Amino acid sequence: MWGSNRVPTPNIPANRCAASAAATTFGRRSSGVHRSVRADTAGLSFSATVDTRYSSSPTPLKMAAMILGLLSTAVALVALHVLDTADGTRHRRILPQRWWSIGGLDALVIAVLVWWHFVGANTSDDGYILTMARVSEHAGYMANYYRWFGTPEAPFGWYYDLLAMWAHVSTASVWMRLPTLAMALTCWWLISREVIPRLGHAVKHSRAAAWTAAGMFLAVWLPLNNGLRPEPIIALGILLTWCSVERAVATSRLLPVAIACILGALTLFSGPTGIASIGALLVAIGPLRTILHRRYKQFGALPLLAPLLAAATVTAILIFRDQTFAGETQASLLKRAVGPSLKWFDEHIRYERLFMASPDGSVARASRCWRWSSPSPSRWQCRCAKDESRARPPAPAAASSGSPSSRSWP
């Protein structure tokens, strides 16, 4: 156990317990206190120093700063909307016509998704993620229970925090995966109502295009996204970011750009593969620069860029709301030192693992390697799942323990 906070422990009779320790990369770690010592116990005592560096709560000043940041961002977005409407253009519909109407193809997709929610296979990481969500209540933060000695999952832990709150009602699989089903339905609504019409007049009115999109969506979603992993919310975030950028370009408005920045940051902090959401902003740099240049002549740079900067950075509250900068830095250093941590030129190792006689090379993982990562069917991204482990939730004092035998790959 590491850390500088000494936790008082009750006096334990020496003839009723024993302590053992195990060597680790960073020194020695207490692995347990056991009973029935038969050797000479004269003068034997036990004390523990528990690692509590990640168990923190925001101070009143920090809480006030976070609330002020949220309110200031909201005011900045309202001000940006006022600047958008200064040209006198009438209000445009947020949702297109027939948005809520359900056709035959929609009914088929809904029926298949609901049916698969009850009979389809889960992902091999559901137990891993569910245990992390349940343990967080005892640990005081979203800890990676199986790896890295209980370091926090931040900056990619806010989605798991939602699962932890969701688990307070029930931990049944059907209940825990209801958010995933809602994300699947929302993704299809965005694809059919927003993405397909943007691909041109011919595609918009083509039944073949709509049925092909539905088939591709179900073919990828059903086997890969019926569990608790963050890929469903990442896919939804990518779609929402793309739609916001498209609306900004189509309407010459900057408020959708700010919303896209918020959505893109939330998607990025859902998981590392969420960085794909930034691509929608990058490919639209040309049109967005034209809009900014036109507004710059009228309002100047600061009134336009300040709200965009606030929108892009407000999600940092999710990272540091219950963690300190020092804790995040130490957690990153520890993860890099313990590993596995691959360099960018070692990416081929991830693929090699899929063809080895190990859990990472099993059918459950190899068949789930390819991940839907953007609204376009031509874009795919490979990811390797974590090594699945099974363990009981720990007691609060044991939340900082790690699993040295874990061999998962992020």
Tab-separated table of C-alpha atoms in Angstrom:
chain	number	residue	atom	x	y	z
A	1	MET	CA	0.000	0.000	0.000
A	2	TRP	CA	1.309	3.395	-0.962
A	3	GLY	CA	0.597	6.953	0.048
A	4	SER	CA	1.298	9.308	2.907
A	5	ASN	CA	-2.019	9.192	4.771
A	6	ARG	CA	-1.733	6.876	7.756
A	7	VAL	CA	-4.994	5.180	8.604
A	8	PRO	CA	-5.395	4.084	12.247
A	9	THR	CA	-5.948	0.350	12.555
A	10	PRO	CA	-7.368	-1.490	15.563
A	11	ASN	CA	-5.044	-3.418	17.820
A	12	ILE	CA	-4.883	-7.004	16.619
A	13	PRO	CA	-3.674	-9.693	19.030
A	14	ALA	CA	-0.422	-11.042	17.693
A	15	ASN	CA	-1.431	-14.633	18.266
A	16	ARG	CA	-4.466	-14.293	15.996
A	17	CYS	CA	-3.102	-12.761	12.811
A	18	ALA	CA	-0.132	-12.505	10.486
A	19	ALA	CA	0.816	-10.099	7.716
A	20	SER	CA	2.314	-10.904	4.337
A	21	ALA	CA	3.711	-8.691	1.611
A	22	ALA	CA	4.416	-9.117	-2.088
A	23	ALA	CA	7.104	-7.429	-4.164
A	24	THR	CA	5.908	-5.084	-6.908
A	25	THR	CA	7.441	-2.794	-9.484
A	26	PHE	CA	7.248	0.114	-7.042
A	27	GLY	CA	8.415	-1.640	-3.879
A	28	ARG	CA	6.380	-3.815	-1.532
A	29	ARG	CA	2.623	-4.021	-1.363
A	30	SER	CA	0.623	-5.459	1.497
A	31	SER	CA	-1.328	-8.448	0.234
A	32	GLY	CA	-3.218	-9.473	3.352
A	33	VAL	CA	-3.484	-10.042	7.074
A	34	HIS	CA	-3.905	-13.679	8.008
A	35	ARG	CA	-4.753	-15.443	11.223
A	36	SER	CA	-3.260	-18.365	13.182
A	37	VAL	CA	0.407	-17.469	13.589
A	38	ARG	CA	2.087	-20.413	15.257
A	39	ALA	CA	5.595	-18.956	15.644
A	40	ASP	CA	6.804	-16.743	18.464
A	41	THR	CA	4.603	-13.626	18.410
A	42	ALA	CA	6.290	-11.569	21.096
A	43	GLY	CA	6.383	-7.910	20.070
A	44	LEU	CA	4.567	-8.525	16.780
A	45	SER	CA	2.394	-5.611	15.596
A	46	PHE	CA	0.728	-4.494	12.402
A	47	SER	CA	0.107	-1.080	10.819
A	48	ALA	CA	-1.089	-0.133	7.341
A	49	THR	CA	-0.578	2.940	5.186
A	50	VAL	CA	-3.436	3.067	2.698
A	51	ASP	CA	-3.053	4.774	-0.665
A	52	THR	CA	-5.697	7.511	-0.640
A	53	ARG	CA	-4.154	9.947	-3.084
A	54	TYR	CA	-7.093	9.563	-5.487
A	55	SER	CA	-9.846	9.745	-2.849
A	56	SER	CA	-10.623	13.441	-2.859
A	57	SER	CA	-13.626	15.738	-2.801
A	58	PRO	CA	-13.917	19.228	-4.288
A	59	THR	CA	-13.440	22.090	-1.874
A	60	PRO	CA	-16.134	24.789	-1.659
A	61	LEU	CA	-13.908	27.083	-3.729
A	62	LYS	CA	-13.461	24.448	-6.434
A	63	MET	CA	-17.182	23.683	-6.454
A	64	ALA	CA	-17.973	27.382	-6.827
A	65	ALA	CA	-15.454	27.672	-9.668
A	66	MET	CA	-17.045	24.730	-11.503
A	67	ILE	CA	-20.548	26.153	-11.130
A	68	LEU	CA	-19.324	29.559	-12.275
A	69	GLY	CA	-17.654	27.945	-15.286
A	70	LEU	CA	-20.873	26.181	-16.307
A	71	LEU	CA	-22.955	29.335	-15.916
A	72	SER	CA	-20.416	31.442	-17.803
A	73	THR	CA	-20.371	28.949	-20.664
A	74	ALA	CA	-24.175	29.019	-20.843
A	75	VAL	CA	-24.134	32.835	-20.969
A	76	ALA	CA	-21.451	32.735	-23.676
A	77	LEU	CA	-23.554	30.380	-25.803
A	78	VAL	CA	-26.598	32.641	-25.456
A	79	ALA	CA	-24.478	35.624	-26.485
A	80	LEU	CA	-23.183	33.693	-29.490
A	81	HIS	CA	-26.766	32.933	-30.511
A	82	VAL	CA	-27.578	36.650	-30.320
A	83	LEU	CA	-24.659	37.399	-32.640
A	84	ASP	CA	-25.869	34.688	-35.023
A	85	THR	CA	-29.298	36.292	-35.307
A	86	ALA	CA	-27.924	39.798	-35.844
A	87	ASP	CA	-28.150	39.354	-39.624
A	88	GLY	CA	-31.952	39.356	-39.423
A	89	THR	CA	-32.383	35.857	-40.840
A	90	ARG	CA	-35.496	34.131	-39.537
A	91	HIS	CA	-35.304	31.194	-37.163
A	92	ARG	CA	-34.595	27.845	-38.770
A	93	ARG	CA	-36.153	24.565	-37.668
A	94	ILE	CA	-33.960	22.542	-35.324
A	95	LEU	CA	-35.541	19.245	-36.350
A	96	PRO	CA	-36.589	18.574	-39.937
A	97	GLN	CA	-40.139	17.768	-40.928
A	98	ARG	CA	-41.352	14.209	-40.378
A	99	TRP	CA	-38.613	13.737	-37.745
A	100	TRP	CA	-40.861	11.694	-35.438
A	101	SER	CA	-42.774	9.860	-38.150
A	102	ILE	CA	-42.110	6.116	-38.261
A	103	GLY	CA	-41.999	4.264	-41.558
A	104	GLY	CA	-41.798	0.585	-42.347
A	105	LEU	CA	-37.993	0.556	-42.343
A	106	ASP	CA	-37.891	2.366	-38.993
A	107	ALA	CA	-40.287	-0.160	-37.478
A	108	LEU	CA	-38.110	-3.016	-38.722
A	109	VAL	CA	-34.911	-1.513	-37.269
A	110	ILE	CA	-36.626	-0.821	-33.933
A	111	ALA	CA	-38.014	-4.358	-33.755
A	112	VAL	CA	-34.631	-5.933	-34.506
A	113	LEU	CA	-32.806	-3.769	-31.945
A	114	VAL	CA	-35.354	-4.457	-29.192
A	115	TRP	CA	-35.379	-8.187	-29.971
A	116	TRP	CA	-31.581	-8.342	-29.923
A	117	HIS	CA	-31.491	-6.449	-26.639
A	118	PHE	CA	-33.100	-9.475	-24.968
A	119	VAL	CA	-31.618	-12.395	-26.924
A	120	GLY	CA	-28.317	-11.043	-28.255
A	121	ALA	CA	-24.896	-11.768	-26.802
A	122	ASN	CA	-23.221	-9.244	-24.541
A	123	THR	CA	-19.618	-8.108	-24.881
A	124	SER	CA	-16.826	-9.934	-23.083
A	125	ASP	CA	-15.985	-6.819	-21.035
A	126	ASP	CA	-19.381	-6.329	-19.396
A	127	GLY	CA	-18.335	-7.942	-16.109
A	128	TYR	CA	-15.141	-5.892	-16.087
A	129	ILE	CA	-16.996	-2.601	-16.506
A	130	LEU	CA	-19.908	-3.469	-14.210
A	131	THR	CA	-17.541	-4.331	-11.353
A	132	MET	CA	-15.701	-1.032	-11.822
A	133	ALA	CA	-19.009	0.837	-11.656
A	134	ARG	CA	-20.080	-0.976	-8.488
A	135	VAL	CA	-16.692	-0.565	-6.799
A	136	SER	CA	-16.624	3.205	-7.386
A	137	GLU	CA	-19.170	3.784	-4.625
A	138	HIS	CA	-16.817	2.182	-2.083
A	139	ALA	CA	-13.580	3.583	-3.499
A	140	GLY	CA	-14.882	7.147	-3.718
A	141	TYR	CA	-13.843	7.509	-7.371
A	142	MET	CA	-14.032	5.551	-10.632
A	143	ALA	CA	-11.107	3.182	-10.118
A	144	ASN	CA	-9.802	0.585	-12.536
A	145	TYR	CA	-10.298	-2.274	-10.090
A	146	TYR	CA	-8.448	-4.897	-12.118
A	147	ARG	CA	-5.384	-3.001	-13.279
A	148	TRP	CA	-2.877	-0.267	-12.494
A	149	PHE	CA	-3.353	-0.567	-8.726
A	150	GLY	CA	-6.734	1.126	-8.685
A	151	THR	CA	-5.772	4.330	-10.482
A	152	PRO	CA	-8.702	6.477	-11.665
A	153	GLU	CA	-10.165	5.988	-15.128
A	154	ALA	CA	-10.259	9.745	-15.707
A	155	PRO	CA	-10.164	11.425	-18.147
A	156	PHE	CA	-12.215	8.615	-19.713
A	157	GLY	CA	-14.426	7.787	-16.745
A	158	TRP	CA	-17.542	9.957	-16.958
A	159	TYR	CA	-19.498	7.348	-18.935
A	160	TYR	CA	-18.712	4.733	-16.279
A	161	ASP	CA	-19.982	7.157	-13.639
A	162	LEU	CA	-23.344	7.171	-15.408
A	163	LEU	CA	-23.371	3.366	-15.341
A	164	ALA	CA	-22.582	3.459	-11.616
A	165	MET	CA	-25.646	5.622	-10.969
A	166	TRP	CA	-27.717	3.430	-13.286
A	167	ALA	CA	-26.650	0.335	-11.293
A	168	HIS	CA	-28.258	1.732	-8.123
A	169	VAL	CA	-31.639	0.625	-9.490
A	170	SER	CA	-30.614	-2.851	-10.620
A	171	THR	CA	-27.573	-4.702	-11.921
A	172	ALA	CA	-29.600	-6.969	-14.202
A	173	SER	CA	-28.149	-7.133	-17.694
A	174	VAL	CA	-31.382	-6.072	-19.398
A	175	TRP	CA	-31.578	-2.971	-17.201
A	176	MET	CA	-27.889	-2.035	-17.417
A	177	ARG	CA	-27.972	-2.178	-21.228
A	178	LEU	CA	-31.045	0.024	-21.638
A	179	PRO	CA	-28.859	3.116	-22.284
A	180	THR	CA	-27.130	1.172	-25.054
A	181	LEU	CA	-30.508	0.412	-26.646
A	182	ALA	CA	-31.488	4.090	-26.431
A	183	MET	CA	-28.187	5.054	-28.088
A	184	ALA	CA	-28.790	2.540	-30.874
A	185	LEU	CA	-32.234	3.974	-31.628
A	186	THR	CA	-30.883	7.533	-31.532
A	187	CYS	CA	-28.035	6.614	-33.879
A	188	TRP	CA	-30.460	5.172	-36.413
A	189	TRP	CA	-32.696	8.239	-36.152
A	190	LEU	CA	-29.712	10.491	-36.873
A	191	ILE	CA	-28.510	8.338	-39.759
A	192	SER	CA	-31.929	8.182	-41.414
A	193	ARG	CA	-33.023	11.780	-40.699
A	194	GLU	CA	-29.773	13.751	-40.828
A	195	VAL	CA	-26.925	11.837	-42.447
A	196	ILE	CA	-28.631	10.269	-45.484
A	197	PRO	CA	-30.382	13.511	-46.610
A	198	ARG	CA	-27.005	15.309	-46.493
A	199	LEU	CA	-25.546	12.913	-49.063
A	200	GLY	CA	-27.456	14.473	-51.950
A	201	HIS	CA	-30.902	14.578	-53.531
A	202	ALA	CA	-30.536	11.214	-55.265
A	203	VAL	CA	-29.501	9.414	-52.082
A	204	LYS	CA	-32.142	11.195	-50.008
A	205	HIS	CA	-34.982	9.790	-52.108
A	206	SER	CA	-33.430	6.373	-52.761
A	207	ARG	CA	-35.054	3.426	-50.989
A	208	ALA	CA	-32.043	1.296	-51.840
A	209	ALA	CA	-29.743	3.704	-50.007
A	210	ALA	CA	-31.979	3.708	-46.923
A	211	TRP	CA	-32.234	-0.093	-46.799
A	212	THR	CA	-28.491	-0.453	-47.378
A	213	ALA	CA	-27.757	1.969	-44.544
A	214	ALA	CA	-30.111	0.068	-42.236
A	215	GLY	CA	-28.498	-3.250	-43.150
A	216	MET	CA	-24.978	-1.941	-42.592
A	217	PHE	CA	-25.967	-0.319	-39.313
A	218	LEU	CA	-27.527	-3.502	-37.931
A	219	ALA	CA	-24.713	-5.705	-39.251
A	220	VAL	CA	-22.175	-3.708	-37.257
A	221	TRP	CA	-24.211	-2.729	-34.216
A	222	LEU	CA	-25.756	-6.094	-33.300
A	223	PRO	CA	-22.571	-8.152	-32.783
A	224	LEU	CA	-20.400	-5.334	-31.419
A	225	ASN	CA	-22.468	-2.868	-29.395
A	226	ASN	CA	-24.842	-4.886	-27.230
A	227	GLY	CA	-22.892	-4.433	-24.010
A	228	LEU	CA	-21.568	-1.879	-21.547
A	229	ARG	CA	-18.472	-0.760	-23.414
A	230	PRO	CA	-18.309	2.958	-24.338
A	231	GLU	CA	-18.367	2.411	-28.119
A	232	PRO	CA	-22.155	3.054	-28.389
A	233	ILE	CA	-21.890	6.493	-26.795
A	234	ILE	CA	-18.798	7.216	-28.892
A	235	ALA	CA	-20.712	6.353	-32.075
A	236	LEU	CA	-23.584	8.580	-30.955
A	237	GLY	CA	-21.200	11.405	-30.098
A	238	ILE	CA	-19.521	11.202	-33.498
A	239	LEU	CA	-22.891	11.393	-35.240
A	240	LEU	CA	-24.078	14.337	-33.125
A	241	THR	CA	-20.815	16.214	-33.679
A	242	TRP	CA	-21.011	15.622	-37.425
A	243	CYS	CA	-24.638	16.793	-37.554
A	244	SER	CA	-23.823	19.950	-35.585
A	245	VAL	CA	-20.951	20.836	-37.902
A	246	GLU	CA	-23.119	20.188	-40.957
A	247	ARG	CA	-25.826	22.477	-39.589
A	248	ALA	CA	-23.250	25.186	-38.882
A	249	VAL	CA	-22.018	25.066	-42.471
A	250	ALA	CA	-25.535	24.942	-43.936
A	251	THR	CA	-26.886	27.851	-41.862
A	252	SER	CA	-23.685	29.939	-41.507
A	253	ARG	CA	-24.162	29.925	-37.742
A	254	LEU	CA	-21.503	29.629	-35.009
A	255	LEU	CA	-23.697	28.301	-32.190
A	256	PRO	CA	-23.795	24.815	-33.780
A	257	VAL	CA	-19.986	24.940	-33.914
A	258	ALA	CA	-19.846	25.591	-30.169
A	259	ILE	CA	-22.269	22.735	-29.552
A	260	ALA	CA	-20.117	20.511	-31.769
A	261	CYS	CA	-17.088	21.409	-29.627
A	262	ILE	CA	-18.931	20.340	-26.474
A	263	LEU	CA	-20.165	17.114	-28.056
A	264	GLY	CA	-16.742	16.330	-29.487
A	265	ALA	CA	-15.058	16.828	-26.112
A	266	LEU	CA	-17.644	14.641	-24.362
A	267	THR	CA	-17.097	11.948	-26.971
A	268	LEU	CA	-13.329	12.158	-26.592
A	269	PHE	CA	-13.592	11.790	-22.822
A	270	SER	CA	-15.826	8.728	-23.265
A	271	GLY	CA	-12.907	6.709	-24.627
A	272	PRO	CA	-9.694	7.128	-26.612
A	273	THR	CA	-11.405	6.185	-29.886
A	274	GLY	CA	-13.673	9.194	-29.390
A	275	ILE	CA	-10.926	11.308	-30.927
A	276	ALA	CA	-12.584	10.441	-34.253
A	277	SER	CA	-15.272	13.003	-33.395
A	278	ILE	CA	-12.708	15.779	-33.824
A	279	GLY	CA	-12.448	14.802	-37.488
A	280	ALA	CA	-15.809	16.416	-38.247
A	281	LEU	CA	-14.455	19.751	-37.037
A	282	LEU	CA	-11.157	19.370	-38.867
A	283	VAL	CA	-12.669	18.624	-42.280
A	284	ALA	CA	-14.939	21.682	-41.956
A	285	ILE	CA	-12.146	24.131	-41.176
A	286	GLY	CA	-12.464	25.776	-44.607
A	287	PRO	CA	-16.188	26.634	-44.444
A	288	LEU	CA	-15.961	27.538	-40.762
A	289	ARG	CA	-13.084	29.907	-41.450
A	290	THR	CA	-15.213	31.627	-44.081
A	291	ILE	CA	-18.040	32.089	-41.564
A	292	LEU	CA	-15.638	33.452	-38.943
A	293	HIS	CA	-14.061	35.843	-41.429
A	294	ARG	CA	-17.467	37.212	-42.409
A	295	ARG	CA	-18.516	37.728	-38.774
A	296	TYR	CA	-15.109	39.121	-37.788
A	297	LYS	CA	-15.686	42.205	-39.922
A	298	GLN	CA	-18.860	42.936	-37.982
A	299	PHE	CA	-18.091	41.907	-34.379
A	300	GLY	CA	-14.330	41.394	-34.061
A	301	ALA	CA	-12.438	38.280	-32.984
A	302	LEU	CA	-12.942	38.115	-29.204
A	303	PRO	CA	-16.788	37.954	-29.133
A	304	LEU	CA	-16.649	35.060	-31.610
A	305	LEU	CA	-13.688	33.034	-30.340
A	306	ALA	CA	-14.319	33.357	-26.584
A	307	PRO	CA	-17.604	31.355	-26.609
A	308	LEU	CA	-16.022	28.684	-28.829
A	309	LEU	CA	-13.058	28.378	-26.471
A	310	ALA	CA	-15.385	28.162	-23.469
A	311	ALA	CA	-17.404	25.415	-25.147
A	312	ALA	CA	-14.289	23.417	-26.012
A	313	THR	CA	-12.863	23.549	-22.473
A	314	VAL	CA	-15.930	23.385	-20.222
A	315	THR	CA	-15.874	19.577	-20.303
A	316	ALA	CA	-12.612	19.645	-18.338
A	317	ILE	CA	-14.909	19.849	-15.310
A	318	LEU	CA	-15.734	16.185	-15.925
A	319	ILE	CA	-12.069	15.248	-15.500
A	320	PHE	CA	-11.183	17.285	-12.437
A	321	ARG	CA	-14.543	17.454	-10.659
A	322	ASP	CA	-13.423	14.769	-8.189
A	323	GLN	CA	-9.707	14.488	-8.990
A	324	THR	CA	-6.700	16.748	-8.593
A	325	PHE	CA	-4.180	17.659	-11.254
A	326	ALA	CA	-1.439	15.959	-9.219
A	327	GLY	CA	-3.509	12.788	-8.953
A	328	GLU	CA	-4.149	12.702	-12.695
A	329	THR	CA	-0.453	13.238	-13.416
A	330	GLN	CA	0.620	10.467	-11.047
A	331	ALA	CA	-1.976	8.088	-12.468
A	332	SER	CA	-0.736	8.701	-16.016
A	333	LEU	CA	2.889	8.143	-14.989
A	334	LEU	CA	1.992	4.924	-13.189
A	335	LYS	CA	0.024	3.545	-16.136
A	336	ARG	CA	2.909	4.320	-18.460
A	337	ALA	CA	5.411	2.631	-16.144
A	338	VAL	CA	3.356	-0.490	-15.395
A	339	GLY	CA	2.112	-0.919	-18.948
A	340	PRO	CA	1.285	-2.346	-21.300
A	341	SER	CA	2.043	0.930	-23.042
A	342	LEU	CA	2.822	0.814	-26.747
A	343	LYS	CA	4.595	3.377	-28.870
A	344	TRP	CA	2.862	4.610	-31.983
A	345	PHE	CA	5.144	2.482	-34.165
A	346	ASP	CA	4.218	-0.672	-32.182
A	347	GLU	CA	0.591	-0.633	-33.318
A	348	HIS	CA	1.118	-3.932	-35.167
A	349	ILE	CA	1.437	-5.692	-31.796
A	350	ARG	CA	-2.269	-5.166	-31.169
A	351	TYR	CA	-3.060	-7.147	-34.306
A	352	GLU	CA	-0.544	-9.867	-33.482
A	353	ARG	CA	-2.351	-10.533	-30.203
A	354	LEU	CA	-5.500	-11.431	-32.140
A	355	PHE	CA	-3.742	-14.414	-33.734
A	356	MET	CA	-2.040	-15.813	-30.637
A	357	ALA	CA	-3.167	-18.752	-28.491
A	358	SER	CA	-4.220	-16.503	-25.616
A	359	PRO	CA	-7.441	-14.895	-24.345
A	360	ASP	CA	-6.733	-11.913	-26.594
A	361	GLY	CA	-6.774	-14.266	-29.583
A	362	SER	CA	-10.093	-15.890	-28.747
A	363	VAL	CA	-13.049	-15.748	-31.104
A	364	ALA	CA	-14.888	-13.421	-28.707
A	365	ARG	CA	-12.172	-10.808	-29.160
A	366	ALA	CA	-10.878	-11.378	-32.672
A	367	SER	CA	-14.368	-11.232	-34.166
A	368	ARG	CA	-14.988	-7.935	-32.358
A	369	CYS	CA	-11.819	-6.215	-33.484
A	370	TRP	CA	-13.345	-3.945	-36.101
A	371	ARG	CA	-15.342	-1.098	-34.673
A	372	TRP	CA	-17.779	1.271	-36.313
A	373	SER	CA	-16.154	4.628	-35.732
A	374	SER	CA	-17.922	7.209	-37.939
A	375	PRO	CA	-21.199	7.890	-39.761
A	376	SER	CA	-19.552	6.822	-43.021
A	377	PRO	CA	-19.607	3.033	-43.686
A	378	SER	CA	-16.149	3.325	-45.255
A	379	ARG	CA	-14.480	4.317	-41.985
A	380	TRP	CA	-13.560	1.658	-39.496
A	381	GLN	CA	-11.240	1.557	-36.559
A	382	CYS	CA	-9.573	-1.415	-34.934
A	383	ARG	CA	-9.527	-1.802	-31.223
A	384	CYS	CA	-8.582	-4.630	-28.914
A	385	ALA	CA	-10.708	-5.312	-25.868
A	386	LYS	CA	-9.477	-5.542	-22.347
A	387	ASP	CA	-8.606	-8.883	-20.867
A	388	GLU	CA	-11.682	-9.993	-19.000
A	389	SER	CA	-11.286	-10.786	-15.330
A	390	ARG	CA	-13.709	-11.747	-12.623
A	391	ALA	CA	-13.496	-10.662	-9.018
A	392	ARG	CA	-15.745	-9.622	-6.196
A	393	PRO	CA	-16.108	-5.937	-5.331
A	394	PRO	CA	-13.525	-4.915	-2.733
A	395	ALA	CA	-14.001	-3.344	0.646
A	396	PRO	CA	-13.387	0.418	0.780
A	397	ALA	CA	-9.880	0.018	2.206
A	398	ALA	CA	-8.897	-2.393	-0.561
A	399	ALA	CA	-9.871	-0.162	-3.445
A	400	SER	CA	-6.249	0.711	-4.208
A	401	SER	CA	-5.127	-2.858	-4.762
A	402	GLY	CA	-4.166	-3.981	-8.236
A	403	SER	CA	-4.144	-7.145	-10.266
A	404	PRO	CA	-0.575	-7.828	-11.409
A	405	SER	CA	-1.702	-10.765	-13.513
A	406	SER	CA	-3.985	-8.690	-15.733
A	407	ARG	CA	-2.863	-8.631	-19.351
A	408	SER	CA	-5.408	-6.379	-20.984
A	409	TRP	CA	-4.611	-4.023	-23.829
A	410	PRO	CA	-6.315	-0.636	-24.060
